[in-house]
Short mmCIF file of C-alpha atoms in Angstrom, two decimals:
data_model
loop_
_atom_site.label_atom_id
_atom_site.label_comp_id
_atom_site.label_asym_id
_atom_site.label_seq_id
_atom_site.Cartn_x
_atom_site.Cartn_y
_atom_site.Cartn_z
CA MET A 271 -11.30 -11.23 9.21
CA ASN A 272 -7.94 -12.81 8.85
CA ASP A 273 -5.98 -11.90 5.95
CA LYS A 274 -4.28 -14.74 4.10
CA LYS A 275 -0.52 -14.08 2.94
CA CYS A 276 0.72 -15.67 -0.32
CA PRO A 277 3.02 -18.69 0.34
CA ASP A 278 6.62 -17.88 -0.49
CA LEU A 279 8.61 -20.00 -2.86
CA HIS A 280 9.90 -22.40 -0.16
CA GLU A 281 6.56 -23.42 1.04
CA ARG A 282 5.47 -23.97 -2.48
CA ALA A 283 8.33 -26.25 -2.95
CA LYS A 284 7.59 -28.24 0.32
CA ARG A 285 3.77 -28.47 -0.67
CA ILE A 286 2.72 -32.24 -1.97
CA HIS A 287 1.71 -32.01 -5.57
CA GLU A 288 -1.44 -33.51 -6.67
CA PRO A 289 -1.24 -36.43 -8.84
CA GLY A 290 -1.54 -35.95 -12.82
CA ARG A 291 -4.67 -37.72 -13.02
CA VAL A 292 -6.49 -35.11 -10.79
CA CYS A 293 -4.80 -32.51 -13.16
CA ARG A 294 -6.25 -33.94 -16.07
CA GLU A 295 -9.62 -34.15 -14.66
CA LEU A 296 -9.55 -30.69 -13.84
CA LEU A 297 -8.54 -29.66 -17.46
CA TYR A 298 -11.15 -31.82 -18.78
CA LEU A 299 -13.98 -30.33 -16.66
CA ARG A 300 -12.53 -26.90 -17.64
CA SER A 301 -12.69 -27.83 -21.40
CA LYS A 302 -16.35 -28.87 -20.75
CA ARG A 303 -17.46 -25.91 -19.18
CA ALA A 304 -20.33 -24.09 -21.24
CA LYS A 305 -19.12 -21.17 -23.17
CA ARG A 306 -21.09 -17.82 -23.31
CA GLU A 307 -22.43 -16.99 -26.92
CA VAL A 308 -21.74 -13.39 -27.99
CA PRO A 309 -22.67 -11.54 -31.32
CA ALA A 310 -20.12 -11.61 -33.94
CA PHE A 311 -17.67 -8.47 -34.88
CA THR A 312 -17.76 -7.16 -31.30
CA TYR A 313 -15.08 -6.75 -28.34
CA GLN A 314 -17.12 -9.73 -26.61
CA ALA A 315 -15.85 -12.10 -29.08
CA LEU A 316 -12.15 -11.47 -28.07
CA GLN A 317 -12.89 -12.52 -24.36
CA LYS A 318 -11.84 -15.77 -22.86
CA GLY A 319 -14.57 -18.42 -22.45
CA THR A 320 -16.92 -17.13 -25.29
CA VAL A 321 -18.06 -18.37 -28.40
CA VAL A 322 -19.37 -16.42 -31.58
CA LYS A 323 -22.99 -17.00 -32.30
CA PRO A 324 -23.42 -18.45 -35.58
CA PRO A 325 -25.70 -16.57 -38.21
CA THR A 326 -29.26 -17.78 -38.78
CA LYS A 327 -29.98 -19.86 -41.33
CA ILE A 328 -32.33 -18.58 -44.25
CA ASP A 329 -34.44 -20.87 -46.14
CA ILE A 330 -34.55 -19.40 -49.73
CA PHE A 331 -37.13 -21.96 -51.02
CA LYS A 332 -39.42 -21.13 -48.11
CA ARG A 333 -42.74 -19.73 -49.09
CA GLN A 334 -42.84 -16.09 -48.31
CA PRO A 335 -46.12 -14.40 -46.70
CA VAL A 336 -48.30 -12.76 -49.44
CA LYS A 337 -50.39 -9.67 -48.60
CA GLU A 338 -53.96 -9.31 -50.01
CA THR A 339 -53.63 -8.47 -53.81
CA VAL A 340 -55.21 -5.45 -55.60
CA PHE A 341 -57.17 -8.24 -57.69
CA LYS A 342 -58.83 -9.65 -54.49
CA ILE A 343 -59.66 -6.17 -53.27
CA TYR A 344 -61.46 -5.39 -56.36
CA PHE A 345 -63.05 -8.71 -57.00
CA MET A 346 -64.65 -8.43 -53.40
CA ARG A 347 -65.69 -4.90 -54.12
CA GLY A 348 -67.58 -6.02 -57.40
CA ASP A 349 -65.21 -4.11 -59.82
CA ILE A 350 -63.89 -7.03 -61.88
CA PRO A 351 -66.28 -7.55 -64.88
CA VAL A 352 -65.64 -11.29 -64.93
CA ALA A 353 -66.68 -14.34 -62.90
CA LEU A 354 -66.01 -18.21 -63.01
CA SER A 355 -69.33 -20.15 -64.27
CA GLY A 356 -69.95 -23.36 -62.59
CA ARG A 357 -68.68 -25.00 -59.53
CA SER A 358 -65.12 -26.10 -58.80
CA ASN A 359 -63.89 -29.47 -58.72
CA LYS A 360 -62.85 -30.57 -55.14
CA GLN A 361 -60.52 -33.37 -56.47
CA ASP A 362 -58.68 -30.75 -58.89
CA PRO A 363 -59.34 -27.32 -57.88
CA THR A 364 -56.98 -26.03 -60.59
CA LYS A 365 -59.10 -27.39 -63.42
CA ASP A 366 -60.13 -24.75 -66.04
CA ARG A 367 -63.54 -23.29 -65.70
CA PRO A 368 -65.16 -21.35 -68.24
CA LEU A 369 -65.52 -17.40 -67.69
CA ARG A 370 -68.47 -15.23 -67.91
CA TRP A 371 -67.95 -11.73 -68.94
CA HIS A 372 -70.10 -8.92 -67.77
CA CYS A 373 -68.85 -6.83 -70.83
CA THR A 374 -67.17 -7.29 -74.09
CA PRO A 375 -63.77 -8.03 -73.41
CA GLU A 376 -62.30 -6.22 -76.17
CA ASP A 377 -63.77 -3.20 -75.20
CA LEU A 378 -62.00 -3.08 -71.88
CA ASP A 379 -58.92 -0.95 -71.13
CA TYR A 380 -55.91 -3.19 -71.10
CA CYS A 381 -53.67 -0.43 -69.52
CA TYR A 382 -56.01 -0.56 -66.39
CA TYR A 383 -57.28 -4.16 -66.09
CA LEU A 384 -54.70 -6.52 -67.34
CA PRO A 385 -52.05 -5.24 -64.50
CA ILE A 386 -54.85 -5.95 -62.07
CA PHE A 387 -55.60 -9.39 -63.50
CA LEU A 388 -51.71 -10.42 -63.47
CA ASP A 389 -51.72 -9.10 -59.78
CA GLY A 390 -54.01 -11.83 -58.89
CA LEU A 391 -51.46 -14.28 -59.74
CA ALA A 392 -49.88 -14.05 -56.31
CA ASP A 393 -53.10 -14.61 -54.29
CA ILE A 394 -53.30 -17.37 -51.93
CA ASP A 395 -56.94 -18.49 -52.78
CA SER A 396 -56.96 -21.15 -55.61
CA ASP A 397 -60.43 -19.95 -56.93
CA THR A 398 -59.36 -16.35 -56.94
CA ARG A 399 -56.03 -17.06 -58.37
CA LEU A 400 -57.49 -19.36 -61.12
CA LEU A 401 -59.90 -16.53 -62.09
CA ALA A 402 -57.17 -14.15 -62.46
CA VAL A 403 -55.08 -16.57 -64.44
CA ASN A 404 -57.86 -17.33 -66.93
CA ALA A 405 -58.94 -13.62 -67.34
CA ALA A 406 -55.44 -12.68 -68.12
CA VAL A 407 -55.11 -15.44 -70.49
CA ASP A 408 -58.18 -14.59 -72.09
CA LEU A 409 -57.63 -11.02 -72.55
CA ILE A 410 -53.94 -11.82 -73.96
CA MET A 411 -55.46 -14.01 -76.60
CA ARG A 412 -58.23 -11.83 -77.71
CA GLN A 413 -56.07 -8.78 -78.38
CA PRO A 414 -52.40 -9.52 -78.33
CA HIS A 415 -51.23 -6.52 -79.84
CA LYS A 416 -52.25 -4.49 -76.93
CA VAL A 417 -49.87 -6.17 -74.40
CA LEU A 418 -47.09 -4.07 -75.63
CA PRO A 419 -48.15 -0.61 -74.82
CA VAL A 420 -48.81 -1.88 -71.11
CA LEU A 421 -45.85 -4.06 -70.67
CA PRO A 422 -44.02 -1.90 -68.24
CA LYS A 423 -47.02 -2.14 -65.92
CA LEU A 424 -47.03 -5.82 -66.05
CA ILE A 425 -43.35 -6.28 -64.57
CA LEU A 426 -44.03 -5.49 -61.16
CA PRO A 427 -47.01 -7.83 -60.64
CA LEU A 428 -44.97 -10.85 -62.44
CA LYS A 429 -42.08 -10.00 -60.05
CA ARG A 430 -44.44 -10.18 -56.97
CA ALA A 431 -45.84 -13.47 -58.06
CA PHE A 432 -42.42 -14.93 -58.35
CA GLN A 433 -41.32 -13.47 -54.90
CA THR A 434 -43.72 -15.97 -53.34
CA ARG A 435 -41.55 -18.79 -53.65
CA ASP A 436 -44.62 -20.84 -54.29
CA LYS A 437 -44.16 -23.55 -57.21
CA GLY A 438 -47.59 -23.22 -58.26
CA ILE A 439 -47.79 -19.60 -58.34
CA ILE A 440 -44.30 -19.33 -60.07
CA ILE A 441 -45.52 -21.78 -62.73
CA SER A 442 -48.78 -19.99 -63.68
CA ALA A 443 -46.83 -16.67 -63.89
CA LEU A 444 -44.33 -18.29 -66.19
CA LYS A 445 -47.06 -19.72 -68.39
CA VAL A 446 -48.65 -16.34 -68.81
CA LEU A 447 -45.26 -14.97 -69.56
CA GLN A 448 -44.82 -17.65 -72.30
CA LEU A 449 -48.30 -16.54 -73.75
CA MET A 450 -47.43 -12.87 -73.92
CA VAL A 451 -44.08 -13.67 -75.48
CA ARG A 452 -45.57 -16.02 -78.30
CA LEU A 453 -48.66 -14.03 -79.14
CA GLY A 454 -47.48 -10.42 -78.54
CA PRO A 455 -45.77 -8.82 -81.39
CA CYS A 456 -42.14 -7.38 -80.28
CA VAL A 457 -42.95 -8.64 -76.40
CA GLY A 458 -39.92 -10.80 -76.63
CA GLN A 459 -37.50 -8.01 -77.51
CA ALA A 460 -39.17 -5.49 -75.20
CA LEU A 461 -38.63 -7.81 -72.16
CA VAL A 462 -34.85 -7.86 -72.46
CA PRO A 463 -34.32 -4.71 -70.12
CA PHE A 464 -36.60 -6.35 -67.35
CA TYR A 465 -34.63 -9.79 -67.28
CA ARG A 466 -33.08 -8.49 -63.96
CA GLN A 467 -36.36 -8.34 -62.27
CA LEU A 468 -37.73 -11.47 -63.65
CA LEU A 469 -35.32 -14.05 -64.08
CA ALA A 470 -33.73 -14.12 -60.48
CA VAL A 471 -36.17 -16.87 -59.33
CA CYS A 472 -35.36 -18.75 -62.47
CA ASN A 473 -31.84 -19.10 -61.31
CA LEU A 474 -33.17 -20.69 -58.15
CA TYR A 475 -35.67 -23.32 -59.25
CA LYS A 476 -33.74 -24.09 -62.61
CA ASN A 477 -32.06 -27.14 -61.33
CA ILE A 478 -35.26 -28.56 -59.30
CA ASN A 479 -36.10 -31.39 -61.50
CA VAL A 480 -37.06 -35.06 -61.24
CA ASN A 481 -34.66 -37.63 -62.43
CA LEU A 482 -36.68 -40.28 -64.20
CA GLY A 483 -34.01 -42.31 -65.56
CA GLU A 484 -35.12 -44.28 -68.67
CA GLY A 485 -38.81 -43.27 -67.86
CA ILE A 486 -40.49 -40.59 -69.96
CA ASP A 487 -42.94 -38.04 -68.32
CA PRO A 488 -44.65 -36.13 -71.12
CA ASP A 489 -46.42 -33.64 -68.61
CA ARG A 490 -43.77 -31.08 -68.19
CA SER A 491 -46.25 -28.32 -67.27
CA LYS A 492 -46.24 -29.28 -63.43
CA ARG A 493 -42.42 -29.47 -63.16
CA ILE A 494 -40.94 -26.07 -62.34
CA GLY A 495 -37.54 -26.93 -63.61
CA ASP A 496 -38.92 -27.89 -67.20
CA VAL A 497 -41.27 -24.83 -67.05
CA ILE A 498 -38.21 -22.49 -66.34
CA GLU A 499 -36.19 -24.12 -69.24
CA ASP A 500 -38.92 -23.92 -71.75
CA THR A 501 -39.55 -20.13 -70.68
CA LEU A 502 -35.68 -19.34 -71.19
CA LYS A 503 -35.56 -21.15 -74.50
CA LEU A 504 -38.40 -19.06 -75.55
CA LEU A 505 -37.06 -15.82 -74.45
CA GLU A 506 -33.93 -16.31 -76.07
CA PHE A 507 -35.56 -17.19 -79.42
CA CYS A 508 -37.97 -14.28 -79.52
CA GLY A 509 -35.79 -11.70 -77.65
CA GLY A 510 -33.34 -10.88 -80.43
CA PRO A 511 -29.63 -10.72 -80.39
CA ASN A 512 -28.90 -9.56 -76.97
CA ALA A 513 -31.38 -11.85 -75.07
CA PHE A 514 -28.75 -14.80 -74.67
CA ILE A 515 -26.12 -12.64 -73.12
CA ASN A 516 -28.59 -11.02 -70.55
CA ILE A 517 -30.17 -14.34 -69.88
CA LYS A 518 -26.64 -15.66 -69.24
CA TYR A 519 -26.02 -13.04 -67.00
CA MET A 520 -29.08 -13.62 -64.63
CA VAL A 521 -28.84 -17.67 -64.97
CA PRO A 522 -25.17 -18.64 -65.54
CA THR A 523 -25.98 -22.27 -65.92
CA TYR A 524 -28.04 -21.64 -68.88
CA GLU A 525 -26.89 -22.90 -72.44
CA SER A 526 -28.11 -21.62 -75.69
CA SER A 527 -30.63 -23.74 -77.49
CA VAL A 528 -30.67 -21.47 -80.60
CA PHE A 529 -28.47 -22.08 -83.48
CA PRO A 530 -26.88 -18.86 -84.50
CA ARG A 531 -27.50 -17.36 -87.70
CA CYS A 532 -24.12 -16.31 -88.59
CA GLN A 533 -22.93 -19.59 -88.03
CA ALA A 534 -25.53 -21.02 -90.28
CA ALA A 535 -24.46 -18.44 -92.90
CA ASP A 536 -20.72 -19.51 -92.60
CA ILE A 537 -21.70 -23.32 -92.93
CA GLN A 538 -23.73 -22.55 -96.03
CA ASP A 539 -20.82 -20.59 -97.58
CA VAL A 540 -18.57 -23.38 -96.90
CA SER A 541 -20.74 -25.95 -98.42
CA ALA A 542 -21.13 -23.76 -101.63
CA LYS A 543 -17.18 -23.54 -101.99
CA HIS A 544 -16.77 -27.34 -101.73
#
């Protein structure tokens, strides 16, 4: 094998230089050479001919997978004392259907059954979810004073329903939450410490709305942005003096819709003086 010696300076000076066009083509081909992707924050990112791999994109509005709910397990096992009467409508499967209770609903243990019914709000099956929503609403309307003692057990099922990122499930859970706040005594004030668990999803979907221009759509119950706005207003109205600041902490774009009583008293005093 012949060893090739490096040319000296005189030989380099006598060598015929290649034209500039060839050099430019070589530089262009070198710039178009594929670079190796390497992970970020490593020593490989400092090497030549490498490019840092970009982070993966996360769709925050993507529907999350839902495990089998406790309500579905109990219902398939026959431990739920309620059923839907009649057949479901194929054109509108979410249409309300009457319930058939196997016992007196007022005699049920709310601390045991109401969290199970709220857990069914996150079920994938529309018929099972409809049964859970109607049963929970029926129990709340029959005995609203029993909601406050069991309120800490209802936070986790509501949070699980919000984390599904399904607009239909979120709207159903918000409507049940509105019903509890309207009918249950002191439920609005008792919910203030749990805003951090419940209102995170409201900050994501609050601005998702439909611009109708000059048109008017009276059906606000099917638009998630309007349902969230109504829920936040109701929570502020029934949550006491500390409700607004806690809502503002979780939903920074929310503006108060309740007229402060202190300003109302000041206005009355000023008008009385004049």
